[in-house]
Amino acid sequence: MTTWDGFQAFAATPVAAPPPPGAPPRSLEERLAYYSRFVTVRTPAIDALAKNVRTLMILGRHQAVTARPSLIVTGPAGAGKTTALLQVGRACHLAHTRRHGPTATAGQVPVAYVLVPPAASAKTLATEFARYLGIPVAAGMSQAQITNAVCHTYTAAGVQLVMIDEIHRLNPRTTTGAQSADLIKDLTERIGATFVYASIDVTTTPLFTGVRGAQLAGRASLIDCAAFPARLGENEPFRDLITAMEGALDLRHHRPGTLPQLAPYLHERTAGRISSLARLIRQAAIAALLDGTERITRTSLEAIRLDHLAEQHYRPHTRPRSRSASTL
C-alpha cells in the first residue's frame, strides 16, 4: 500500500460484496476468501472525511502562495482511522480515473499514501515519500536532495491528495521529531496537494503543542473517528453498524436479526470499536463455515478470542468474583 503500484492495485480491485439475491451458492473456498476481505461498511467518519476532503481539494486547487488547508483523522486505536483514510483515497483515485480515462491518466498519480516510520528522522521520512513513487535514493544523498526530488516528482505526477498515516509517531519536542515536522510543513508548501493525516488521539500528543503544533492546529481540521456509542439521542449507531454487517453475511442457516438483538453484548464485548466488531463477526463467520453450522450465535461469539485491547475491556466485567470477595 505504501508504493504507487500497491495503492493502485488496492484502488482498482473490486470491493468485496455479498452475493446478490438469486445468485448461485458460492463454494466454501469462495466464502472463506470473502470473509478474509469482507465488506467495508460506510460509517459517519468515512462520509465526513470524504465530504471534507472533496471540499478542501476544491478550496486549495488554485492556492499557490501558502500551504493548503489540511485534515487530521483522529481517535482511539481500533476506531477505523486507516480504513477511512484508505477508502477516501480509493474514491479519489477512482474519480480521477473516471474523469480523465485510464489512458489519459498514464503517468499521473492522483493519490499518495505514506506511513510514518517509528522514530522517523526527516531524512527517513523523506525517503518514504520517495519510495512511494519509486524515486531513486542514493546512499550519499542529503535530506535536501531527497526532498527536492520528491517535490519535483510529486508535482510532475500531479499528486492531488497526500495521506500520511501514523502521524502521532512524530514528537516535535525531540530534535528528530521537530525536523520531521518541519519537513512535512515544507512538503505541504511545495507540493500542490491536499494533505490528510491519521493519528491516535492527536489532541493528547505533542503534535499540537509549541510553535510547530500551533502551525498544524491552525491549518488542520479534525475528523473524530471515535468508538461507536450504543445510543446517540434517539439513534442507535452501533446497532445500525451491526445490522449492516449482518446484512453482508453469506451463511446459509443464519437467522437475520440475531446480531442486532445482541447489540448490548457486542458493544460491551468490543467497546464500540469497529475494528474489533468486524474481526469478531468475521472470525465467527469463518468458524461457522468450518464447523458446518453456518450461523452465528452468542455461544459461537463467546468462543472467539479477540484483540487484547477488547479482551481487557470485556473480561474484567465478566470474570466471576471469588468466594472471599463475594462474602465481604
PDB file of N, CA, C and O in Angstrom, residues 243-316:
ATOM      1  N   THR A 243     -26.255  -4.208  12.120  1.00  0.00           N
ATOM      2  CA  THR A 243     -27.246  -4.592  11.108  1.00  0.00           C
ATOM      3  C   THR A 243     -26.630  -4.603   9.711  1.00  0.00           C
ATOM      4  O   THR A 243     -26.881  -5.515   8.907  1.00  0.00           O
ATOM      5  N   ALA A 244     -25.806  -3.588   9.422  1.00  0.00           N
ATOM      6  CA  ALA A 244     -25.154  -3.527   8.105  1.00  0.00           C
ATOM      7  C   ALA A 244     -24.194  -4.694   7.928  1.00  0.00           C
ATOM      8  O   ALA A 244     -24.135  -5.295   6.846  1.00  0.00           O
ATOM      9  N   MET A 245     -23.437  -5.036   8.964  1.00  0.00           N
ATOM     10  CA  MET A 245     -22.503  -6.159   8.854  1.00  0.00           C
ATOM     11  C   MET A 245     -23.241  -7.483   8.733  1.00  0.00           C
ATOM     12  O   MET A 245     -22.839  -8.364   7.957  1.00  0.00           O
ATOM     13  N   GLU A 246     -24.337  -7.648   9.477  1.00  0.00           N
ATOM     14  CA  GLU A 246     -25.102  -8.889   9.375  1.00  0.00           C
ATOM     15  C   GLU A 246     -25.688  -9.039   7.976  1.00  0.00           C
ATOM     16  O   GLU A 246     -25.745 -10.145   7.428  1.00  0.00           O
ATOM     17  N   GLY A 247     -26.115  -7.918   7.377  1.00  0.00           N
ATOM     18  CA  GLY A 247     -26.669  -7.971   6.035  1.00  0.00           C
ATOM     19  C   GLY A 247     -25.666  -8.411   4.990  1.00  0.00           C
ATOM     20  O   GLY A 247     -26.063  -8.808   3.886  1.00  0.00           O
ATOM     21  N   ALA A 248     -24.372  -8.338   5.317  1.00  0.00           N
ATOM     22  CA  ALA A 248     -23.334  -8.750   4.373  1.00  0.00           C
ATOM     23  C   ALA A 248     -22.901 -10.197   4.570  1.00  0.00           C
ATOM     24  O   ALA A 248     -22.049 -10.688   3.824  1.00  0.00           O
ATOM     25  N   LEU A 249     -23.474 -10.887   5.557  1.00  0.00           N
ATOM     26  CA  LEU A 249     -23.077 -12.270   5.809  1.00  0.00           C
ATOM     27  C   LEU A 249     -23.518 -13.185   4.664  1.00  0.00           C
ATOM     28  O   LEU A 249     -24.530 -12.949   4.006  1.00  0.00           O
ATOM     29  N   ASP A 250     -22.735 -14.227   4.459  1.00  0.00           N
ATOM     30  CA  ASP A 250     -23.076 -15.252   3.469  1.00  0.00           C
ATOM     31  C   ASP A 250     -23.050 -16.607   4.188  1.00  0.00           C
ATOM     32  O   ASP A 250     -22.165 -17.429   3.990  1.00  0.00           O
ATOM     33  N   LEU A 251     -24.039 -16.798   5.071  1.00  0.00           N
ATOM     34  CA  LEU A 251     -24.187 -18.032   5.853  1.00  0.00           C
ATOM     35  C   LEU A 251     -25.581 -18.596   5.606  1.00  0.00           C
ATOM     36  O   LEU A 251     -26.577 -17.872   5.697  1.00  0.00           O
ATOM     37  N   ARG A 252     -25.673 -19.880   5.325  1.00  0.00           N
ATOM     38  CA  ARG A 252     -26.936 -20.465   4.851  1.00  0.00           C
ATOM     39  C   ARG A 252     -27.976 -20.648   5.944  1.00  0.00           C
ATOM     40  O   ARG A 252     -29.179 -20.709   5.647  1.00  0.00           O
ATOM     41  N   HIS A 253     -27.557 -20.771   7.206  1.00  0.00           N
ATOM     42  CA  HIS A 253     -28.533 -21.038   8.268  1.00  0.00           C
ATOM     43  C   HIS A 253     -28.598 -19.920   9.303  1.00  0.00           C
ATOM     44  O   HIS A 253     -29.231 -20.092  10.347  1.00  0.00           O
ATOM     45  N   HIS A 254     -27.972 -18.795   9.007  1.00  0.00           N
ATOM     46  CA  HIS A 254     -28.003 -17.702   9.983  1.00  0.00           C
ATOM     47  C   HIS A 254     -29.375 -17.027   9.970  1.00  0.00           C
ATOM     48  O   HIS A 254     -29.932 -16.739   8.905  1.00  0.00           O
ATOM     49  N   ARG A 255     -29.910 -16.763  11.162  1.00  0.00           N
ATOM     50  CA  ARG A 255     -31.223 -16.144  11.271  1.00  0.00           C
ATOM     51  C   ARG A 255     -31.067 -14.629  11.312  1.00  0.00           C
ATOM     52  O   ARG A 255     -30.472 -14.079  12.245  1.00  0.00           O
ATOM     53  N   PRO A 256     -31.602 -13.915  10.294  1.00  0.00           N
ATOM     54  CA  PRO A 256     -31.489 -12.448  10.284  1.00  0.00           C
ATOM     55  C   PRO A 256     -32.074 -11.832  11.549  1.00  0.00           C
ATOM     56  O   PRO A 256     -33.122 -12.266  12.036  1.00  0.00           O
ATOM     57  N   GLY A 257     -31.403 -10.819  12.056  1.00  0.00           N
ATOM     58  CA  GLY A 257     -31.849 -10.155  13.272  1.00  0.00           C
ATOM     59  C   GLY A 257     -31.169 -10.659  14.523  1.00  0.00           C
ATOM     60  O   GLY A 257     -31.294 -10.049  15.595  1.00  0.00           O
ATOM     61  N   THR A 258     -30.436 -11.772  14.413  1.00  0.00           N
ATOM     62  CA  THR A 258     -29.768 -12.336  15.585  1.00  0.00           C
ATOM     63  C   THR A 258     -28.734 -11.376  16.147  1.00  0.00           C
ATOM     64  O   THR A 258     -28.694 -11.129  17.365  1.00  0.00           O
ATOM     65  N   LEU A 259     -27.888 -10.821  15.294  1.00  0.00           N
ATOM     66  CA  LEU A 259     -26.800  -9.965  15.770  1.00  0.00           C
ATOM     67  C   LEU A 259     -27.297  -8.617  16.304  1.00  0.00           C
ATOM     68  O   LEU A 259     -26.829  -8.167  17.356  1.00  0.00           O
ATOM     69  N   PRO A 260     -28.244  -7.935  15.631  1.00  0.00           N
ATOM     70  CA  PRO A 260     -28.762  -6.695  16.219  1.00  0.00           C
ATOM     71  C   PRO A 260     -29.374  -6.902  17.603  1.00  0.00           C
ATOM     72  O   PRO A 260     -29.289  -6.028  18.470  1.00  0.00           O
ATOM     73  N   GLN A 261     -29.997  -8.070  17.836  1.00  0.00           N
ATOM     74  CA  GLN A 261     -30.540  -8.354  19.153  1.00  0.00           C
ATOM     75  C   GLN A 261     -29.448  -8.471  20.214  1.00  0.00           C
ATOM     76  O   GLN A 261     -29.698  -8.262  21.407  1.00  0.00           O
ATOM     77  N   LEU A 262     -28.243  -8.790  19.772  1.00  0.00           N
ATOM     78  CA  LEU A 262     -27.106  -8.924  20.688  1.00  0.00           C
ATOM     79  C   LEU A 262     -26.305  -7.634  20.805  1.00  0.00           C
ATOM     80  O   LEU A 262     -25.183  -7.645  21.306  1.00  0.00           O
ATOM     81  N   ALA A 263     -26.864  -6.509  20.347  1.00  0.00           N
ATOM     82  CA  ALA A 263     -26.125  -5.242  20.331  1.00  0.00           C
ATOM     83  C   ALA A 263     -25.545  -4.852  21.685  1.00  0.00           C
ATOM     84  O   ALA A 263     -24.375  -4.456  21.766  1.00  0.00           O
ATOM     85  N   PRO A 264     -26.298  -4.943  22.798  1.00  0.00           N
ATOM     86  CA  PRO A 264     -25.700  -4.585  24.091  1.00  0.00           C
ATOM     87  C   PRO A 264     -24.486  -5.450  24.432  1.00  0.00           C
ATOM     88  O   PRO A 264     -23.467  -4.942  24.904  1.00  0.00           O
ATOM     89  N   TYR A 265     -24.603  -6.756  24.194  1.00  0.00           N
ATOM     90  CA  TYR A 265     -23.474  -7.653  24.444  1.00  0.00           C
ATOM     91  C   TYR A 265     -22.301  -7.323  23.530  1.00  0.00           C
ATOM     92  O   TYR A 265     -21.142  -7.256  23.985  1.00  0.00           O
ATOM     93  N   LEU A 266     -22.564  -7.101  22.256  1.00  0.00           N
ATOM     94  CA  LEU A 266     -21.483  -6.826  21.312  1.00  0.00           C
ATOM     95  C   LEU A 266     -20.795  -5.496  21.612  1.00  0.00           C
ATOM     96  O   LEU A 266     -19.579  -5.367  21.431  1.00  0.00           O
ATOM     97  N   HIS A 267     -21.558  -4.517  22.083  1.00  0.00           N
ATOM     98  CA  HIS A 267     -20.944  -3.238  22.445  1.00  0.00           C
ATOM     99  C   HIS A 267     -20.033  -3.413  23.658  1.00  0.00           C
ATOM    100  O   HIS A 267     -18.928  -2.866  23.705  1.00  0.00           O
ATOM    101  N   GLU A 268     -20.485  -4.175  24.634  1.00  0.00           N
ATOM    102  CA  GLU A 268     -19.650  -4.453  25.803  1.00  0.00           C
ATOM    103  C   GLU A 268     -18.416  -5.263  25.410  1.00  0.00           C
ATOM    104  O   GLU A 268     -17.311  -5.027  25.893  1.00  0.00           O
ATOM    105  N   ARG A 269     -18.605  -6.186  24.495  1.00  0.00           N
ATOM    106  CA  ARG A 269     -17.507  -7.079  24.087  1.00  0.00           C
ATOM    107  C   ARG A 269     -16.420  -6.327  23.326  1.00  0.00           C
ATOM    108  O   ARG A 269     -15.228  -6.653  23.431  1.00  0.00           O
ATOM    109  N   THR A 270     -16.799  -5.330  22.528  1.00  0.00           N
ATOM    110  CA  THR A 270     -15.844  -4.658  21.633  1.00  0.00           C
ATOM    111  C   THR A 270     -15.559  -3.211  22.023  1.00  0.00           C
ATOM    112  O   THR A 270     -14.762  -2.548  21.348  1.00  0.00           O
ATOM    113  N   ALA A 271     -16.217  -2.705  23.078  1.00  0.00           N
ATOM    114  CA  ALA A 271     -16.087  -1.304  23.494  1.00  0.00           C
ATOM    115  C   ALA A 271     -16.495  -0.342  22.377  1.00  0.00           C
ATOM    116  O   ALA A 271     -16.049   0.804  22.341  1.00  0.00           O
ATOM    117  N   GLY A 272     -17.307  -0.816  21.449  1.00  0.00           N
ATOM    118  CA  GLY A 272     -17.783   0.040  20.371  1.00  0.00           C
ATOM    119  C   GLY A 272     -16.785   0.272  19.260  1.00  0.00           C
ATOM    120  O   GLY A 272     -17.029   1.110  18.382  1.00  0.00           O
ATOM    121  N   ARG A 273     -15.665  -0.435  19.265  1.00  0.00           N
ATOM    122  CA  ARG A 273     -14.646  -0.238  18.225  1.00  0.00           C
ATOM    123  C   ARG A 273     -14.996  -1.063  16.995  1.00  0.00           C
ATOM    124  O   ARG A 273     -15.195  -2.273  17.071  1.00  0.00           O
ATOM    125  N   ILE A 274     -15.019  -0.388  15.855  1.00  0.00           N
ATOM    126  CA  ILE A 274     -15.436  -1.043  14.620  1.00  0.00           C
ATOM    127  C   ILE A 274     -14.470  -2.150  14.214  1.00  0.00           C
ATOM    128  O   ILE A 274     -14.889  -3.178  13.687  1.00  0.00           O
ATOM    129  N   SER A 275     -13.166  -1.955  14.453  1.00  0.00           N
ATOM    130  CA  SER A 275     -12.203  -2.986  14.058  1.00  0.00           C
ATOM    131  C   SER A 275     -12.412  -4.263  14.861  1.00  0.00           C
ATOM    132  O   SER A 275     -12.338  -5.368  14.320  1.00  0.00           O
ATOM    133  N   SER A 276     -12.686  -4.134  16.165  1.00  0.00           N
ATOM    134  CA  SER A 276     -12.918  -5.318  16.999  1.00  0.00           C
ATOM    135  C   SER A 276     -14.227  -6.004  16.607  1.00  0.00           C
ATOM    136  O   SER A 276     -14.307  -7.236  16.569  1.00  0.00           O
ATOM    137  N   LEU A 277     -15.262  -5.209  16.317  1.00  0.00           N
ATOM    138  CA  LEU A 277     -16.543  -5.790  15.909  1.00  0.00           C
ATOM    139  C   LEU A 277     -16.400  -6.545  14.595  1.00  0.00           C
ATOM    140  O   LEU A 277     -16.889  -7.676  14.461  1.00  0.00           O
ATOM    141  N   ALA A 278     -15.746  -5.939  13.610  1.00  0.00           N
ATOM    142  CA  ALA A 278     -15.576  -6.595  12.311  1.00  0.00           C
ATOM    143  C   ALA A 278     -14.779  -7.884  12.459  1.00  0.00           C
ATOM    144  O   ALA A 278     -15.119  -8.907  11.860  1.00  0.00           O
ATOM    145  N   ARG A 279     -13.734  -7.831  13.280  1.00  0.00           N
ATOM    146  CA  ARG A 279     -12.928  -9.045  13.480  1.00  0.00           C
ATOM    147  C   ARG A 279     -13.751 -10.135  14.151  1.00  0.00           C
ATOM    148  O   ARG A 279     -13.686 -11.304  13.755  1.00  0.00           O
ATOM    149  N   LEU A 280     -14.547  -9.775  15.157  1.00  0.00           N
ATOM    150  CA  LEU A 280     -15.365 -10.757  15.871  1.00  0.00           C
ATOM    151  C   LEU A 280     -16.357 -11.429  14.929  1.00  0.00           C
ATOM    152  O   LEU A 280     -16.495 -12.666  14.918  1.00  0.00           O
ATOM    153  N   ILE A 281     -17.054 -10.634  14.120  1.00  0.00           N
ATOM    154  CA  ILE A 281     -18.060 -11.197  13.218  1.00  0.00           C
ATOM    155  C   ILE A 281     -17.401 -12.030  12.125  1.00  0.00           C
ATOM    156  O   ILE A 281     -17.890 -13.112  11.770  1.00  0.00           O
ATOM    157  N   ARG A 282     -16.288 -11.552  11.588  1.00  0.00           N
ATOM    158  CA  ARG A 282     -15.601 -12.318  10.533  1.00  0.00           C
ATOM    159  C   ARG A 282     -15.085 -13.653  11.066  1.00  0.00           C
ATOM    160  O   ARG A 282     -15.227 -14.696  10.409  1.00  0.00           O
ATOM    161  N   GLN A 283     -14.470 -13.636  12.243  1.00  0.00           N
ATOM    162  CA  GLN A 283     -13.949 -14.884  12.801  1.00  0.00           C
ATOM    163  C   GLN A 283     -15.089 -15.847  13.121  1.00  0.00           C
ATOM    164  O   GLN A 283     -14.971 -17.062  12.893  1.00  0.00           O
ATOM    165  N   ALA A 284     -16.197 -15.326  13.647  1.00  0.00           N
ATOM    166  CA  ALA A 284     -17.334 -16.185  13.956  1.00  0.00           C
ATOM    167  C   ALA A 284     -17.928 -16.781  12.674  1.00  0.00           C
ATOM    168  O   ALA A 284     -18.353 -17.942  12.655  1.00  0.00           O
ATOM    169  N   ALA A 285     -17.951 -15.992  11.603  1.00  0.00           N
ATOM    170  CA  ALA A 285     -18.470 -16.493  10.327  1.00  0.00           C
ATOM    171  C   ALA A 285     -17.571 -17.588   9.762  1.00  0.00           C
ATOM    172  O   ALA A 285     -18.062 -18.609   9.256  1.00  0.00           O
ATOM    173  N   ILE A 286     -16.264 -17.391   9.851  1.00  0.00           N
ATOM    174  CA  ILE A 286     -15.329 -18.414   9.365  1.00  0.00           C
ATOM    175  C   ILE A 286     -15.482 -19.693  10.179  1.00  0.00           C
ATOM    176  O   ILE A 286     -15.510 -20.813   9.624  1.00  0.00           O
ATOM    177  N   ALA A 287     -15.598 -19.554  11.518  1.00  0.00           N
ATOM    178  CA  ALA A 287     -15.788 -20.737  12.360  1.00  0.00           C
ATOM    179  C   ALA A 287     -17.083 -21.453  12.007  1.00  0.00           C
ATOM    180  O   ALA A 287     -17.139 -22.694  11.989  1.00  0.00           O
ATOM    181  N   ALA A 288     -18.139 -20.681  11.695  1.00  0.00           N
ATOM    182  CA  ALA A 288     -19.423 -21.281  11.331  1.00  0.00           C
ATOM    183  C   ALA A 288     -19.335 -22.035  10.015  1.00  0.00           C
ATOM    184  O   ALA A 288     -20.020 -23.046   9.819  1.00  0.00           O
ATOM    185  N   LEU A 289     -18.509 -21.562   9.094  1.00  0.00           N
ATOM    186  CA  LEU A 289     -18.299 -22.281   7.838  1.00  0.00           C
ATOM    187  C   LEU A 289     -17.509 -23.570   8.069  1.00  0.00           C
ATOM    188  O   LEU A 289     -17.839 -24.631   7.515  1.00  0.00           O
ATOM    189  N   LEU A 290     -16.478 -23.476   8.883  1.00  0.00           N
ATOM    190  CA  LEU A 290     -15.605 -24.629   9.092  1.00  0.00           C
ATOM    191  C   LEU A 290     -16.278 -25.743   9.890  1.00  0.00           C
ATOM    192  O   LEU A 290     -16.011 -26.927   9.659  1.00  0.00           O
ATOM    193  N   ASP A 291     -17.150 -25.383  10.854  1.00  0.00           N
ATOM    194  CA  ASP A 291     -17.807 -26.442  11.638  1.00  0.00           C
ATOM    195  C   ASP A 291     -19.158 -26.855  11.051  1.00  0.00           C
ATOM    196  O   ASP A 291     -19.828 -27.745  11.581  1.00  0.00           O
ATOM    197  N   GLY A 292     -19.570 -26.195   9.971  1.00  0.00           N
ATOM    198  CA  GLY A 292     -20.784 -26.597   9.272  1.00  0.00           C
ATOM    199  C   GLY A 292     -22.083 -26.063   9.844  1.00  0.00           C
ATOM    200  O   GLY A 292     -23.156 -26.327   9.288  1.00  0.00           O
ATOM    201  N   THR A 293     -22.039 -25.277  10.922  1.00  0.00           N
ATOM    202  CA  THR A 293     -23.283 -24.759  11.495  1.00  0.00           C
ATOM    203  C   THR A 293     -23.886 -23.658  10.641  1.00  0.00           C
ATOM    204  O   THR A 293     -25.107 -23.463  10.628  1.00  0.00           O
ATOM    205  N   GLU A 294     -23.049 -22.890   9.966  1.00  0.00           N
ATOM    206  CA  GLU A 294     -23.499 -21.835   9.031  1.00  0.00           C
ATOM    207  C   GLU A 294     -24.356 -20.765   9.716  1.00  0.00           C
ATOM    208  O   GLU A 294     -25.238 -20.175   9.081  1.00  0.00           O
ATOM    209  N   ARG A 295     -24.116 -20.513  10.988  1.00  0.00           N
ATOM    210  CA  ARG A 295     -24.844 -19.444  11.673  1.00  0.00           C
ATOM    211  C   ARG A 295     -23.989 -18.928  12.836  1.00  0.00           C
ATOM    212  O   ARG A 295     -23.102 -19.630  13.335  1.00  0.00           O
ATOM    213  N   ILE A 296     -24.293 -17.696  13.248  1.00  0.00           N
ATOM    214  CA  ILE A 296     -23.578 -17.076  14.360  1.00  0.00           C
ATOM    215  C   ILE A 296     -24.541 -16.915  15.520  1.00  0.00           C
ATOM    216  O   ILE A 296     -25.667 -16.422  15.353  1.00  0.00           O
ATOM    217  N   THR A 297     -24.120 -17.344  16.692  1.00  0.00           N
ATOM    218  CA  THR A 297     -24.918 -17.219  17.910  1.00  0.00           C
ATOM    219  C   THR A 297     -24.049 -16.580  18.992  1.00  0.00           C
ATOM    220  O   THR A 297     -22.839 -16.424  18.829  1.00  0.00           O
ATOM    221  N   ARG A 298     -24.665 -16.231  20.107  1.00  0.00           N
ATOM    222  CA  ARG A 298     -23.870 -15.686  21.208  1.00  0.00           C
ATOM    223  C   ARG A 298     -22.851 -16.713  21.690  1.00  0.00           C
ATOM    224  O   ARG A 298     -21.725 -16.366  22.031  1.00  0.00           O
ATOM    225  N   THR A 299     -23.242 -17.977  21.704  1.00  0.00           N
ATOM    226  CA  THR A 299     -22.312 -19.023  22.137  1.00  0.00           C
ATOM    227  C   THR A 299     -21.093 -19.075  21.228  1.00  0.00           C
ATOM    228  O   THR A 299     -19.953 -19.179  21.700  1.00  0.00           O
ATOM    229  N   SER A 300     -21.317 -18.998  19.921  1.00  0.00           N
ATOM    230  CA  SER A 300     -20.179 -19.042  18.996  1.00  0.00           C
ATOM    231  C   SER A 300     -19.334 -17.780  19.109  1.00  0.00           C
ATOM    232  O   SER A 300     -18.107 -17.820  18.964  1.00  0.00           O
ATOM    233  N   LEU A 301     -19.962 -16.639  19.392  1.00  0.00           N
ATOM    234  CA  LEU A 301     -19.211 -15.394  19.572  1.00  0.00           C
ATOM    235  C   LEU A 301     -18.345 -15.458  20.829  1.00  0.00           C
ATOM    236  O   LEU A 301     -17.221 -14.971  20.847  1.00  0.00           O
ATOM    237  N   GLU A 302     -18.875 -16.069  21.885  1.00  0.00           N
ATOM    238  CA  GLU A 302     -18.123 -16.185  23.137  1.00  0.00           C
ATOM    239  C   GLU A 302     -16.873 -17.031  22.964  1.00  0.00           C
ATOM    240  O   GLU A 302     -15.900 -16.872  23.716  1.00  0.00           O
ATOM    241  N   ALA A 303     -16.875 -17.929  21.996  1.00  0.00           N
ATOM    242  CA  ALA A 303     -15.717 -18.810  21.783  1.00  0.00           C
ATOM    243  C   ALA A 303     -14.568 -18.117  21.059  1.00  0.00           C
ATOM    244  O   ALA A 303     -13.469 -18.668  20.970  1.00  0.00           O
ATOM    245  N   ILE A 304     -14.809 -16.916  20.533  1.00  0.00           N
ATOM    246  CA  ILE A 304     -13.779 -16.195  19.774  1.00  0.00           C
ATOM    247  C   ILE A 304     -12.902 -15.386  20.715  1.00  0.00           C
ATOM    248  O   ILE A 304     -13.390 -14.680  21.592  1.00  0.00           O
ATOM    249  N   ARG A 305     -11.589 -15.503  20.543  1.00  0.00           N
ATOM    250  CA  ARG A 305     -10.646 -14.667  21.266  1.00  0.00           C
ATOM    251  C   ARG A 305     -10.355 -13.437  20.419  1.00  0.00           C
ATOM    252  O   ARG A 305      -9.886 -13.543  19.284  1.00  0.00           O
ATOM    253  N   LEU A 306     -10.623 -12.263  20.987  1.00  0.00           N
ATOM    254  CA  LEU A 306     -10.428 -11.025  20.253  1.00  0.00           C
ATOM    255  C   LEU A 306      -9.056 -10.418  20.552  1.00  0.00           C
ATOM    256  O   LEU A 306      -8.248 -10.982  21.281  1.00  0.00           O
ATOM    257  N   ASP A 307      -8.827  -9.217  19.993  1.00  0.00           N
ATOM    258  CA  ASP A 307      -7.596  -8.496  20.268  1.00  0.00           C
ATOM    259  C   ASP A 307      -7.504  -8.202  21.769  1.00  0.00           C
ATOM    260  O   ASP A 307      -8.505  -8.117  22.476  1.00  0.00           O
ATOM    261  N   HIS A 308      -6.279  -8.022  22.253  1.00  0.00           N
ATOM    262  CA  HIS A 308      -6.047  -7.875  23.688  1.00  0.00           C
ATOM    263  C   HIS A 308      -6.765  -6.652  24.251  1.00  0.00           C
ATOM    264  O   HIS A 308      -7.273  -6.686  25.378  1.00  0.00           O
ATOM    265  N   LEU A 309      -6.825  -5.568  23.477  1.00  0.00           N
ATOM    266  CA  LEU A 309      -7.485  -4.358  23.951  1.00  0.00           C
ATOM    267  C   LEU A 309      -8.958  -4.626  24.243  1.00  0.00           C
ATOM    268  O   LEU A 309      -9.487  -4.210  25.287  1.00  0.00           O
ATOM    269  N   ALA A 310      -9.626  -5.328  23.351  1.00  0.00           N
ATOM    270  CA  ALA A 310     -11.034  -5.655  23.555  1.00  0.00           C
ATOM    271  C   ALA A 310     -11.213  -6.641  24.704  1.00  0.00           C
ATOM    272  O   ALA A 310     -12.133  -6.501  25.521  1.00  0.00           O
ATOM    273  N   GLU A 311     -10.345  -7.636  24.782  1.00  0.00           N
ATOM    274  CA  GLU A 311     -10.453  -8.635  25.846  1.00  0.00           C
ATOM    275  C   GLU A 311     -10.242  -8.009  27.218  1.00  0.00           C
ATOM    276  O   GLU A 311     -10.921  -8.350  28.188  1.00  0.00           O
ATOM    277  N   GLN A 312      -9.294  -7.080  27.316  1.00  0.00           N
ATOM    278  CA  GLN A 312      -9.045  -6.416  28.588  1.00  0.00           C
ATOM    279  C   GLN A 312     -10.244  -5.574  29.009  1.00  0.00           C
ATOM    280  O   GLN A 312     -10.528  -5.434  30.201  1.00  0.00           O
ATOM    281  N   HIS A 313     -10.935  -5.015  28.041  1.00  0.00           N
ATOM    282  CA  HIS A 313     -12.128  -4.226  28.357  1.00  0.00           C
ATOM    283  C   HIS A 313     -13.269  -5.125  28.826  1.00  0.00           C
ATOM    284  O   HIS A 313     -14.007  -4.776  29.756  1.00  0.00           O
ATOM    285  N   TYR A 314     -13.405  -6.299  28.199  1.00  0.00           N
ATOM    286  CA  TYR A 314     -14.575  -7.150  28.440  1.00  0.00           C
ATOM    287  C   TYR A 314     -14.402  -8.096  29.614  1.00  0.00           C
ATOM    288  O   TYR A 314     -15.272  -8.215  30.464  1.00  0.00           O
ATOM    289  N   ARG A 315     -13.272  -8.768  29.685  1.00  0.00           N
ATOM    290  CA  ARG A 315     -13.109  -9.833  30.667  1.00  0.00           C
ATOM    291  C   ARG A 315     -13.229  -9.392  32.119  1.00  0.00           C
ATOM    292  O   ARG A 315     -13.837 -10.090  32.920  1.00  0.00           O
ATOM    293  N   PRO A 316     -12.658  -8.241  32.524  1.00  0.00           N
ATOM    294  CA  PRO A 316     -12.806  -7.851  33.932  1.00  0.00           C
ATOM    295  C   PRO A 316     -14.258  -7.699  34.374  1.00  0.00           C
ATOM    296  O   PRO A 316     -14.584  -7.862  35.540  1.00  0.00           O
TER     297      PRO A 316
END
